[in-house]
Short mmCIF file of C-alpha atoms in Angstrom, two decimals:
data_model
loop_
_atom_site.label_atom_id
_atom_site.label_comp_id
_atom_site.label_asym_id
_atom_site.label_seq_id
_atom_site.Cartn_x
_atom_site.Cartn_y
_atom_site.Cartn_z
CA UNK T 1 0.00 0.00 0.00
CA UNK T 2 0.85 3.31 -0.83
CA UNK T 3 2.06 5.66 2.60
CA UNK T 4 2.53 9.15 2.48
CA UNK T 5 4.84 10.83 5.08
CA UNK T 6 4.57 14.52 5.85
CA UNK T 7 7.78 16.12 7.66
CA UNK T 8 6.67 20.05 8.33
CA UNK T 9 9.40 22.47 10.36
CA UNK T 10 6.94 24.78 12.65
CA UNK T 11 8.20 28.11 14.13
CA UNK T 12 7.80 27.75 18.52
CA UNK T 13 8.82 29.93 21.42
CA UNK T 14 11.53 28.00 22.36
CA UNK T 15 15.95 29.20 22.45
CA UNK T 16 18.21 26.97 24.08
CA UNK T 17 20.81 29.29 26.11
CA UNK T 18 24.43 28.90 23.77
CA UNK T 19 26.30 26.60 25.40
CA UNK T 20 24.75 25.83 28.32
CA UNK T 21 25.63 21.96 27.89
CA UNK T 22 29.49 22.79 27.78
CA UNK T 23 29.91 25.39 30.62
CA UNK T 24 27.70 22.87 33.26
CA UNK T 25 27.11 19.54 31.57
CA UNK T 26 26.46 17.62 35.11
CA UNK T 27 23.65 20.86 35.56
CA UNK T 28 22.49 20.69 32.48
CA UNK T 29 21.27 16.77 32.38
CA UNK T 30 20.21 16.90 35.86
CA UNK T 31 17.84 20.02 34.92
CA UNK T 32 16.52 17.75 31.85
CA UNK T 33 15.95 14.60 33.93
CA UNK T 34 14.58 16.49 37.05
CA UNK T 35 11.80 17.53 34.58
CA UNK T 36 10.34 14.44 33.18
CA UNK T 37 8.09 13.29 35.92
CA UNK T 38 6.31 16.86 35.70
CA UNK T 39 6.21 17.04 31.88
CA UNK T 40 4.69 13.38 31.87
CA UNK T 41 2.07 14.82 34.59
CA UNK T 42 0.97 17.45 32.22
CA UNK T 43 0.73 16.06 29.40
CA UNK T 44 -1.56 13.57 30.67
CA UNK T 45 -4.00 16.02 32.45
CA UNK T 46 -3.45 17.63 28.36
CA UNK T 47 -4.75 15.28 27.02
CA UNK T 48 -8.72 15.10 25.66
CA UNK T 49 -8.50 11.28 26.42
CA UNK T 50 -7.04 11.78 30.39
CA UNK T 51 -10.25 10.25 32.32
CA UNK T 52 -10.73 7.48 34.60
CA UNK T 53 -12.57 5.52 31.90
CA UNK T 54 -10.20 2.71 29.96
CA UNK T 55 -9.27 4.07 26.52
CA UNK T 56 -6.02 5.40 24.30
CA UNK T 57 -2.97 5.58 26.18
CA UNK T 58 -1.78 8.97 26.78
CA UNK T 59 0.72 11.12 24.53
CA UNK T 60 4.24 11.20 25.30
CA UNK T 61 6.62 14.11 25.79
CA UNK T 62 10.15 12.36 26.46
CA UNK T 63 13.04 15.02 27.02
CA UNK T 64 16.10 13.77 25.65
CA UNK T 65 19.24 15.72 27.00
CA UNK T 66 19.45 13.85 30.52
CA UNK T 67 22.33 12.35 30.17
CA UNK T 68 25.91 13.76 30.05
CA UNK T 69 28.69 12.60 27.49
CA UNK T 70 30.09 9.78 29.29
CA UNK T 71 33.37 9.60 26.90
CA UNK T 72 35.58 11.62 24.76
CA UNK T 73 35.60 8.99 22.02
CA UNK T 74 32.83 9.99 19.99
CA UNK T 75 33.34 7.15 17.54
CA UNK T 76 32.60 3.60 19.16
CA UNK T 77 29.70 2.65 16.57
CA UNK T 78 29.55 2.60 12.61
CA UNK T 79 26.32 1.75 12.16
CA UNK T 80 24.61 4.85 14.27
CA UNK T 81 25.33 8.68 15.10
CA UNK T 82 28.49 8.67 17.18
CA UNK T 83 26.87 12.06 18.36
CA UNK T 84 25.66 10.46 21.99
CA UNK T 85 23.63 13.37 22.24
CA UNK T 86 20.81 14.20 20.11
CA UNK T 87 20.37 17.55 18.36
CA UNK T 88 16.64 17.67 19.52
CA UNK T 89 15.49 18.84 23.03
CA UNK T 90 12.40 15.87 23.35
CA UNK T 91 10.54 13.92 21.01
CA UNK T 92 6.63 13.62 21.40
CA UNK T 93 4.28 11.04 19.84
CA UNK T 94 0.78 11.63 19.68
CA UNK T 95 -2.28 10.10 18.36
CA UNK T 96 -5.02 11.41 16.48
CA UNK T 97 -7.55 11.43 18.86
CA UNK T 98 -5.10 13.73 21.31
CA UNK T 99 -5.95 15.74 18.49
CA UNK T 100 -9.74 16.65 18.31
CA UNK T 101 -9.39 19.74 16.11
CA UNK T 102 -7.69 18.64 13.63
CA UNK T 103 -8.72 14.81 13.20
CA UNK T 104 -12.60 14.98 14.91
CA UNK T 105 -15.24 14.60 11.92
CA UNK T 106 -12.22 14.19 9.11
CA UNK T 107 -14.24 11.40 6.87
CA UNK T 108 -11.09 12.02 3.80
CA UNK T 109 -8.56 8.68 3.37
CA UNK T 110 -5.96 10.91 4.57
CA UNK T 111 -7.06 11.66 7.98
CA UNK T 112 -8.58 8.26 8.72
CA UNK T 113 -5.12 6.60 7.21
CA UNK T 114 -3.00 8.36 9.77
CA UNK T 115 -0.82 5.79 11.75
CA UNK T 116 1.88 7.69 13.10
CA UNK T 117 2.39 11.31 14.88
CA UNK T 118 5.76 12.65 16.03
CA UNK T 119 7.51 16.02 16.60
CA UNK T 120 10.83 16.86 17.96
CA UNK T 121 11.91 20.12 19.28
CA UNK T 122 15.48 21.85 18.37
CA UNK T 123 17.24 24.77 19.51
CA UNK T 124 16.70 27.58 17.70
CA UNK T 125 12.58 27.48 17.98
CA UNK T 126 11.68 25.06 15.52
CA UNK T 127 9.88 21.94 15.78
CA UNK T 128 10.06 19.33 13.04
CA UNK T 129 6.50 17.64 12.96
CA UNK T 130 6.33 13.76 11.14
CA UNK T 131 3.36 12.42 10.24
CA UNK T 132 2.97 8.93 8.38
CA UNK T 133 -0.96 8.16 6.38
CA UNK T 134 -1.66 5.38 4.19
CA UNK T 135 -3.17 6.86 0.93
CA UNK T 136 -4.75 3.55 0.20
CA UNK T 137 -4.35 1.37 -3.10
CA UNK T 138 -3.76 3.50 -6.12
CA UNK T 139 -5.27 1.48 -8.23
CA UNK T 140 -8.73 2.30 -7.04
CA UNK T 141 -8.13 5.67 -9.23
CA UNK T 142 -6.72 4.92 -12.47
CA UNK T 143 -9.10 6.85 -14.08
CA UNK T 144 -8.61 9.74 -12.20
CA UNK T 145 -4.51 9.22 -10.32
CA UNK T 146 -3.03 12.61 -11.51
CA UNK T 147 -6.62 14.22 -9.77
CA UNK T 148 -6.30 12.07 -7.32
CA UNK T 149 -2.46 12.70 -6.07
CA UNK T 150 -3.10 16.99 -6.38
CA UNK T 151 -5.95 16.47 -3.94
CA UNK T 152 -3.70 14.69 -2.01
CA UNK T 153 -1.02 16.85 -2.04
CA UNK T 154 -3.34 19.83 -1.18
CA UNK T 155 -5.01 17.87 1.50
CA UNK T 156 -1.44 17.09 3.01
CA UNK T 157 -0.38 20.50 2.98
CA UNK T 158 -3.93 21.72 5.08
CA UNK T 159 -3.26 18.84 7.67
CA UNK T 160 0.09 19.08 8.32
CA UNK T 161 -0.47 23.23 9.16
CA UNK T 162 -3.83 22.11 11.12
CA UNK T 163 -2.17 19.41 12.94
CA UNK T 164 1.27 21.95 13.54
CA UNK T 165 -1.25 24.64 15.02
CA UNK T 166 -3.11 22.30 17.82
CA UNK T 167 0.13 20.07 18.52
CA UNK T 168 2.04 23.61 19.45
CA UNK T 169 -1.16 25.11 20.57
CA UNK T 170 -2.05 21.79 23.05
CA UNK T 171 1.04 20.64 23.97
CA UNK T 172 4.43 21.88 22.97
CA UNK T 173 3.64 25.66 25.08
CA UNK T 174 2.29 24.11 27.78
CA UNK T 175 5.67 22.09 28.21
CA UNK T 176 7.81 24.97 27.18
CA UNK T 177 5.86 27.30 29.50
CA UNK T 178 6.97 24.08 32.67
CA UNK T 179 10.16 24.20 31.19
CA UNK T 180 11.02 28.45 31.90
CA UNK T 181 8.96 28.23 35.20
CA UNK T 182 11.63 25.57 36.41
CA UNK T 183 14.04 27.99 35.10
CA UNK T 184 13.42 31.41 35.76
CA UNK T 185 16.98 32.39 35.74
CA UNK T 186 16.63 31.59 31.79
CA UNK T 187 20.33 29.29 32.69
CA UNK T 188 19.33 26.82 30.19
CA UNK T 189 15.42 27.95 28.09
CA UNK T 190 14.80 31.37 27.36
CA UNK T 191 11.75 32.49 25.18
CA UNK T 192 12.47 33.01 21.36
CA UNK T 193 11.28 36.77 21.51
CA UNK T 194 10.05 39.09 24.01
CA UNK T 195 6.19 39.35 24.90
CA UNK T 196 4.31 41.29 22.33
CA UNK T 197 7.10 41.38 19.55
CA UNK T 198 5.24 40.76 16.23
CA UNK T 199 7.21 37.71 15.84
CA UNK T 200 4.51 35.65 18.07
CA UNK T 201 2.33 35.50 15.48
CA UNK T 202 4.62 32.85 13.64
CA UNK T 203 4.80 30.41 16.38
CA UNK T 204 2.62 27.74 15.61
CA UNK T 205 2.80 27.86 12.01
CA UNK T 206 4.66 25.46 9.51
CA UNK T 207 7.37 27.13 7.52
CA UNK T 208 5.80 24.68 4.83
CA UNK T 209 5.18 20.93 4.24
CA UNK T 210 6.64 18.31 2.21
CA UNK T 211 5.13 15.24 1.29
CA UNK T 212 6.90 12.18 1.34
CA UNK T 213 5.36 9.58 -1.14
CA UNK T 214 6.43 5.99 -0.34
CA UNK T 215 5.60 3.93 -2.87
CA UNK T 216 5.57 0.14 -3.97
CA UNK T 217 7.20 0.09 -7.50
CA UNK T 218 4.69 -3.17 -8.16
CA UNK T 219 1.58 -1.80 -7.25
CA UNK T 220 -0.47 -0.73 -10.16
CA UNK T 221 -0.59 2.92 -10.93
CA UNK T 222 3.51 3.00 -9.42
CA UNK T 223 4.26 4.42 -12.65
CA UNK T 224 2.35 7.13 -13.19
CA UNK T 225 2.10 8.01 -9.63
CA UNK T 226 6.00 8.31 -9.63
CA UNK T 227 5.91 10.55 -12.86
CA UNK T 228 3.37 12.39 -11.69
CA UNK T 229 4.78 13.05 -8.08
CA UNK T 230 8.17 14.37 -9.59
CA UNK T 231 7.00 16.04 -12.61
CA UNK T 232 8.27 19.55 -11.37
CA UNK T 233 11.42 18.50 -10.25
CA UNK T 234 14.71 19.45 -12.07
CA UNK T 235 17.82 17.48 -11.46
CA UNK T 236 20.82 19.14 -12.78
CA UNK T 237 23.36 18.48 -15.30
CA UNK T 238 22.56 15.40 -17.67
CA UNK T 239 21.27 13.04 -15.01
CA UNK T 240 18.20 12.24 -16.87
CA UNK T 241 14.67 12.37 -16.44
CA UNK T 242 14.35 11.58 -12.21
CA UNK T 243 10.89 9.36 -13.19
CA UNK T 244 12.82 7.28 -15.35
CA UNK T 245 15.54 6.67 -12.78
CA UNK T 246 13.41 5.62 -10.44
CA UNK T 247 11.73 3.55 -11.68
CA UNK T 248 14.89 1.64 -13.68
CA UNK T 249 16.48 1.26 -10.08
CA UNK T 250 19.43 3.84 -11.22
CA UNK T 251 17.70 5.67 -7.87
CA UNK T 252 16.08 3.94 -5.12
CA UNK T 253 14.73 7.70 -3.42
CA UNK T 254 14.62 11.29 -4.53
CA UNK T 255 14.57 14.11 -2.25
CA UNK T 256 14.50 17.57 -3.95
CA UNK T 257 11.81 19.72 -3.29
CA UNK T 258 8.86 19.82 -1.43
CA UNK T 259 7.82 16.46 -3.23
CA UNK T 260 9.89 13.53 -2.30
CA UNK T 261 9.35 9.64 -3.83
CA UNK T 262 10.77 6.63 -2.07
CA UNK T 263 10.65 3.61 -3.85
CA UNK T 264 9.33 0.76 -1.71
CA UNK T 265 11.40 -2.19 -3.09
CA UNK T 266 11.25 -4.78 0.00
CA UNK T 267 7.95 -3.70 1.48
CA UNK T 268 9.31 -1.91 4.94
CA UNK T 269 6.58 1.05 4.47
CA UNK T 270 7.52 4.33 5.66
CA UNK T 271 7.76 4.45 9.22
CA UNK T 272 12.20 4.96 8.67
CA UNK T 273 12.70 2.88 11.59
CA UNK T 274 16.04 2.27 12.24
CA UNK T 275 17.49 -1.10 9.90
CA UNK T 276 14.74 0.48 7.76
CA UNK T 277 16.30 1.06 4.10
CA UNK T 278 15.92 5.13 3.66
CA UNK T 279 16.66 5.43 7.74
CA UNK T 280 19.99 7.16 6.82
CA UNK T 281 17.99 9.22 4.08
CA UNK T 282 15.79 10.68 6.28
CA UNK T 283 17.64 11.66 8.85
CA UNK T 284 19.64 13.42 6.93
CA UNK T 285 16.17 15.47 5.38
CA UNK T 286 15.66 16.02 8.97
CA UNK T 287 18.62 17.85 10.04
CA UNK T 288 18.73 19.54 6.18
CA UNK T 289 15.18 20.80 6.93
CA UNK T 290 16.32 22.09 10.63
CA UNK T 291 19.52 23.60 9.49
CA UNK T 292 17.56 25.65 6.22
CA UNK T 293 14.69 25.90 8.52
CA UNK T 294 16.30 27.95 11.43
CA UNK T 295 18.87 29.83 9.11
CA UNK T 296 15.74 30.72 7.16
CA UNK T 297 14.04 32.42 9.80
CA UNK T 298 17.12 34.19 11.23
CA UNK T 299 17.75 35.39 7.98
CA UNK T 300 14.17 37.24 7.78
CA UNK T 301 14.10 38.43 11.37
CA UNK T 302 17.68 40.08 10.70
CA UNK T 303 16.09 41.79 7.35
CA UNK T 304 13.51 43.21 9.21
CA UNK T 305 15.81 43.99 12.32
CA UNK T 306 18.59 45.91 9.76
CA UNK T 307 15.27 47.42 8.23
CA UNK T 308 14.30 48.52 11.31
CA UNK T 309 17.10 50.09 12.23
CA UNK T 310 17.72 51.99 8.84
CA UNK T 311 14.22 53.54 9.37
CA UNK T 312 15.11 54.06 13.25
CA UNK T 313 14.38 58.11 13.94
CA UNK T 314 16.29 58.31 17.56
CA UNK T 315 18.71 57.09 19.12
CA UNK T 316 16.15 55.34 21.40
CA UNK T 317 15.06 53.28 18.85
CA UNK T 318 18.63 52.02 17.62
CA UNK T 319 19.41 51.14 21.19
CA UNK T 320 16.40 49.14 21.23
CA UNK T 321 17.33 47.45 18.21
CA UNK T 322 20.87 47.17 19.24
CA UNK T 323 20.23 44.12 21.47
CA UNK T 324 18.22 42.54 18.57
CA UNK T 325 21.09 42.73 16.67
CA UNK T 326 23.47 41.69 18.86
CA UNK T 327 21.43 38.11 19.34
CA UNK T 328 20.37 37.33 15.97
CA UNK T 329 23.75 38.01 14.72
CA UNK T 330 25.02 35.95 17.58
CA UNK T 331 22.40 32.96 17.15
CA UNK T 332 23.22 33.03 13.38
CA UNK T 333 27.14 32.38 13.53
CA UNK T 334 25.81 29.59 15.70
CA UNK T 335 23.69 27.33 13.85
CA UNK T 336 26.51 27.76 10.96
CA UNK T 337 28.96 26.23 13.59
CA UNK T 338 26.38 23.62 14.83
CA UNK T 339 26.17 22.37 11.34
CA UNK T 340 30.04 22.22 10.82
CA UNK T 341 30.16 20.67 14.31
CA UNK T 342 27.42 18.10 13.66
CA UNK T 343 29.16 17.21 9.94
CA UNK T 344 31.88 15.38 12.00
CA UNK T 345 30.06 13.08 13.82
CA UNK T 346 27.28 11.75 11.62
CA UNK T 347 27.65 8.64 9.48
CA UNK T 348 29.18 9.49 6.09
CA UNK T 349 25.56 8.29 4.35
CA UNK T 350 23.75 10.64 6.69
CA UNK T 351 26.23 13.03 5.49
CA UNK T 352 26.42 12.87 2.32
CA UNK T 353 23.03 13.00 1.72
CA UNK T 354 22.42 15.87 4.16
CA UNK T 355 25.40 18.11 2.01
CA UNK T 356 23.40 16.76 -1.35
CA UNK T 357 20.41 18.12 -0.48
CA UNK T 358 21.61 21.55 1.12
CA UNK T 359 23.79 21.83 -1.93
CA UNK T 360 19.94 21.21 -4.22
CA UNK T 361 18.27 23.74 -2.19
CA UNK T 362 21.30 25.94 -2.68
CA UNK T 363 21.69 26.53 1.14
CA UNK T 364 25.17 28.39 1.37
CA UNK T 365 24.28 30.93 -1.91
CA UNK T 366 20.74 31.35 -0.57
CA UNK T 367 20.54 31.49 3.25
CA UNK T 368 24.25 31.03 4.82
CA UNK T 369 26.27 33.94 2.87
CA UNK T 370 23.46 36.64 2.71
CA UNK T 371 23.61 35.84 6.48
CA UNK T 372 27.25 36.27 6.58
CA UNK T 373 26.59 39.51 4.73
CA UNK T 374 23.81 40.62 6.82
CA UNK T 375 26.01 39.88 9.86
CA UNK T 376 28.58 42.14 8.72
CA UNK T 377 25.73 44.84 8.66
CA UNK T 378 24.86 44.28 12.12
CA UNK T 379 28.20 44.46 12.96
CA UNK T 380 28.87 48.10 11.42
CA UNK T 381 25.84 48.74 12.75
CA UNK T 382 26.84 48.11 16.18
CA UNK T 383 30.10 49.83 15.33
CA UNK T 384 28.22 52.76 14.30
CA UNK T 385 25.90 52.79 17.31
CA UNK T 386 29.02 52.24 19.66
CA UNK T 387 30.66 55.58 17.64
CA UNK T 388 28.06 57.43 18.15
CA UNK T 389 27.78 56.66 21.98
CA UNK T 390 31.51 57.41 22.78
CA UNK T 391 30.48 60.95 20.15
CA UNK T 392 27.62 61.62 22.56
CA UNK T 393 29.57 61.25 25.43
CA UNK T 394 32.71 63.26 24.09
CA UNK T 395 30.79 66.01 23.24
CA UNK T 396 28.56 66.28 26.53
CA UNK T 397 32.24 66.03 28.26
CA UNK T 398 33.03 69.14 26.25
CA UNK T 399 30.21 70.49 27.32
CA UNK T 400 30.70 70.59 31.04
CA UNK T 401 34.16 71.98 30.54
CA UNK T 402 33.05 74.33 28.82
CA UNK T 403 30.76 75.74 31.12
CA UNK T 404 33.54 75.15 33.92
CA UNK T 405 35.74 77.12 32.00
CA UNK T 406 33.42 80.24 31.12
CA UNK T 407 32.16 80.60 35.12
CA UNK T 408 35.90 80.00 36.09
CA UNK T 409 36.94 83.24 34.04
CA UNK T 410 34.35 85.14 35.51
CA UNK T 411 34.94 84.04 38.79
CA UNK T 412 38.47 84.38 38.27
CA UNK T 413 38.30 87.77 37.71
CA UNK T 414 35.91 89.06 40.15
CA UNK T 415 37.77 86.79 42.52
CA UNK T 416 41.29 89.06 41.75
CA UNK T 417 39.13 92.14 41.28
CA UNK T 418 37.91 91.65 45.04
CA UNK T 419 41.48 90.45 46.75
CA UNK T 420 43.27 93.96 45.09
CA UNK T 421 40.76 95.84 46.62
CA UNK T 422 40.55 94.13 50.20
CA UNK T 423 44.78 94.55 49.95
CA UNK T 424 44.24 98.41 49.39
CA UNK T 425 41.55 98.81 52.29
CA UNK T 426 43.61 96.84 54.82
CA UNK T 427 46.49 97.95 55.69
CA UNK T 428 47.51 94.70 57.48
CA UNK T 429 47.34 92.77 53.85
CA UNK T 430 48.91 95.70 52.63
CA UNK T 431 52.31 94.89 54.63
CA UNK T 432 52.50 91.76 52.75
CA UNK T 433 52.25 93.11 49.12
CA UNK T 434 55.80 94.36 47.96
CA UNK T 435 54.78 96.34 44.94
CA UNK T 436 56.86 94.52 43.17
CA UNK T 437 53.57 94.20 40.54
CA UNK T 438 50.80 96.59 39.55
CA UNK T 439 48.37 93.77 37.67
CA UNK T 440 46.32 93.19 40.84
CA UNK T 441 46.53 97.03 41.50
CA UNK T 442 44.97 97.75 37.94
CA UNK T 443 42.44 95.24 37.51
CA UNK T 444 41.54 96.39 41.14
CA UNK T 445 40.66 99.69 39.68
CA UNK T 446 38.33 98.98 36.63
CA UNK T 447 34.99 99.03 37.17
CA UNK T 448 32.84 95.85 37.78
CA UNK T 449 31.00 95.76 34.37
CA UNK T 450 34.07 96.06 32.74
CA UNK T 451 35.07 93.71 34.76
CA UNK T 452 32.05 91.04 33.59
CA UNK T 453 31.84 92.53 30.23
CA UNK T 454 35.84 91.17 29.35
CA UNK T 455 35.04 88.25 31.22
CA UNK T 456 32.30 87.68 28.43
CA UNK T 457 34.34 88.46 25.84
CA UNK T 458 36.74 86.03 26.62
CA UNK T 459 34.24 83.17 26.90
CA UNK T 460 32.75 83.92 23.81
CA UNK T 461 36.30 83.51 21.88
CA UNK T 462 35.91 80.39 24.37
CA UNK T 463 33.08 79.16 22.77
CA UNK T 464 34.00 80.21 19.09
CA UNK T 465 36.98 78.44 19.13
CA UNK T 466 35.28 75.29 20.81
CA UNK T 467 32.79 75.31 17.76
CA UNK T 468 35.43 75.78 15.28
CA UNK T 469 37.41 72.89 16.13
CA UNK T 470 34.51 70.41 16.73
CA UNK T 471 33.50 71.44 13.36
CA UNK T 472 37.04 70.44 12.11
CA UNK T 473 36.74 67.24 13.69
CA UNK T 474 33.70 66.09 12.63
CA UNK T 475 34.63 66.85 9.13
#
């Protein structure tokens, strides 16, 4: 029978602090494995099917990070991820009646067909959610298959966003909300954006579906479901048509875009278990569609951030944005080391095929240099907003000298105005004057407003001179 599997990478409220696992692993698992019996709690009271009557078991939330690496050798197996731990927070499973909005009253194939529900939660606020239907025997449609498979491509894309929405809505913020109560000193989960950023409204929704079609090269109607499936993709250079491949066994799979075919040759169905025959293949979609997923999403905040700040009319408003900067840019040069980091430990088939695909959806010209670029615009931004901080600061140092120096001259000079006239009306002072100078004599004698007036004077050359040599400056 013919399965279709849906993989769908959905924006949550959910950043892992950087590094958190290297500067405290011992912390970091205990946190982890302190909150399992609280998550499993929850998520049973959750649950639509949590009564007292028999029925469904509950879902399950399991959080992965609670152990630490035991071992520096990071290469013991060949027939697994060396990585001992996972790049995904905790896995969930779910069933579709934990799922009344999105599965309650569904009468199409595709909703009744669904056997499998899974989503795993990464880092950098995305959730990759799987889901695995049975489309039923194609040849019930030969009249109609090409009808047939758009309806149930459209019909895949509408559940997978439904099924995104009340999975994050039900489940995954309730567990993240646990998760940043038991850590309100945000050491290890802090929220993806601040409370009422615009950004909110994304959380929940699927960055888009693909649609995994698994099929059995004997069934009837394998053919022209294949051909059909891939008739939009483009394979470069002279590889062929992809339909033709497939089906002569020169490819067993084909993952390109949005529409994916695996051929079914020994009948293991699509639930990629592991032993299963595209297990390596789709793990390595999953961390493609997590790497392009998060760098996709850093790459449009950071737009809108730089945009933002070109458009910024204070000074207030760049120093808001400064800190936005700062992380993004931060969180960016990240992920592009977690990926470099992750390439060392995966199996070579896992990586290959992970680089394949990347290198298809033309990851490092699309996403990971205009990144790079827009990182080095956040950083002369910064350097720009750091300028004009230490120019704010110069200038308001001027400033006070300045006005020190104007009320010294005038206070200066009434100050010596006042002592030659106290030494000429007391003859004890007197005694101590030798004459041996007339300056404190003369100015002794002028008048008082002649006295303030040249004290004037001389701060306004002050001031000119000030002005003229800021001016030179900033040019």
């Amino acid at each position: 029978m013919t399965q279709l599997r849906i993989l769908a990478p959905v924006v949550v409220d959910y950043y892992a602090v950087p590094g958190a696992s290297l500067r405290d692993p011992l912390g970091y698992a205990r946190f982890w494995a302190a909150q399992q019996p609280a998550v499993d709690e929850l998520v049973r009271v959750l649950s639509p099917a949590s009564t007292d009557e028999p029925g469904p078991s509950p879902p399950t939330v399991v959080l992965e990070h609670t152990r630490t690496t035991s071992s520096l050798n990071l290469y013991r197996t060949i027939d697994d991820h060396a990585v001992e731990r996972t790049l995904w927070i905790l896995t969930g499973t779910l069933r579709p009646e934990h799922l009344p909005d999105g599965f309650t009253g569904a009468t199409d194939t595709l909703h009744r067909g669904v056997t499998e529900i899974s989503f795993r939660l990464f880092d950098h606020g995305l959730m990759l959610l799987e889901i695995l239907t049975d489309v039923g025997p194609l040849a019930e449609h030969t009249d109609g298959l090409e009808t047939h498979l758009d309806g149930i491509q459209a019909r895949a894309v509408a559940m997978g966003e439904q099924v995104a929405r009340e999975a994050v809505r039900r489940y995954v913020d309730p567990v993240l909300d646990l998760l940043r109560r038991a850590d309100r000193e945000e050491r290890l989960v802090v929220a993806a954006t601040p409370a009422g950023d615009p950004v909110t409204v994304e959380f929940g929704e699927a960055l888009w579906v693909t649609r995994s079609l698994v099929v059995d090269p004997s069934e009837p109607g394998a053919e022209r479901a294949v051909r059909h499936w891939v008739k939009d993709v483009v394979t470069p250079g002279d590889d062929g048509d992809p339909a033709d491949r497939l089906l002569n066994a020169d490819l067993h799979h084909l993952v390109r875009w949005l529409n994916y075919v695996f051929v079914d040759r020994t009948g293991a169905g699509g639930r990629m278990l592991p032993g299963d025959p595209f297990r390596d293949q789709w793990d390595a979609l999953r961390y493609a569609q997590v790497f392009y997923g998060v760098l996709d999403r850093i790459d449009s905040r950071l737009s809108k951030i730089l945009a933002d700040s070109a458009a910024a009319g204070s000074r207030w408003e760049l120093e808001r944005l400064k800190g936005h900067l700062m992380s993004l840019s931060q969180r960016a040069e990240l992920i592009i080391m977690e990926r470099w980091e992750l390439s060392k430990y995966l199996k070579r088939a896992v990586r290959a095929e992970m680089d394949a695909i990347l290198e298809f959806w033309d990851y490092e010209s699309l996403l990971e240099q205009p990144v790079r670029f827009k990182i080095g615009i956040c950083e002369r931004q910064l350097a720009e907003l750091a300028a004009r901080r230490t120019a704010r600061s110069a200038m308001f140092t001027d400033l006070i000298l300045l006005g020190i120096a104007v009320t010294s001259i005038l206070g200066t000079a009434l100050t010596v105005t006042e002592f030659g006239r106290s030494i000429a009306n007391d003859p004890e002072m007197a005694a101590y004057d030798l004459g041996r100078s007339s300056i404190v004599e003369w100015i002794a004698a002028q008048p008082a407003d002649a006295i303030v007036v040249s004290s004037g004077v001389v701060s306004v050359l002050l001031v000119i001179l000030y002005l003229f040599f800021r001016r030179d400056k900033s040019a």
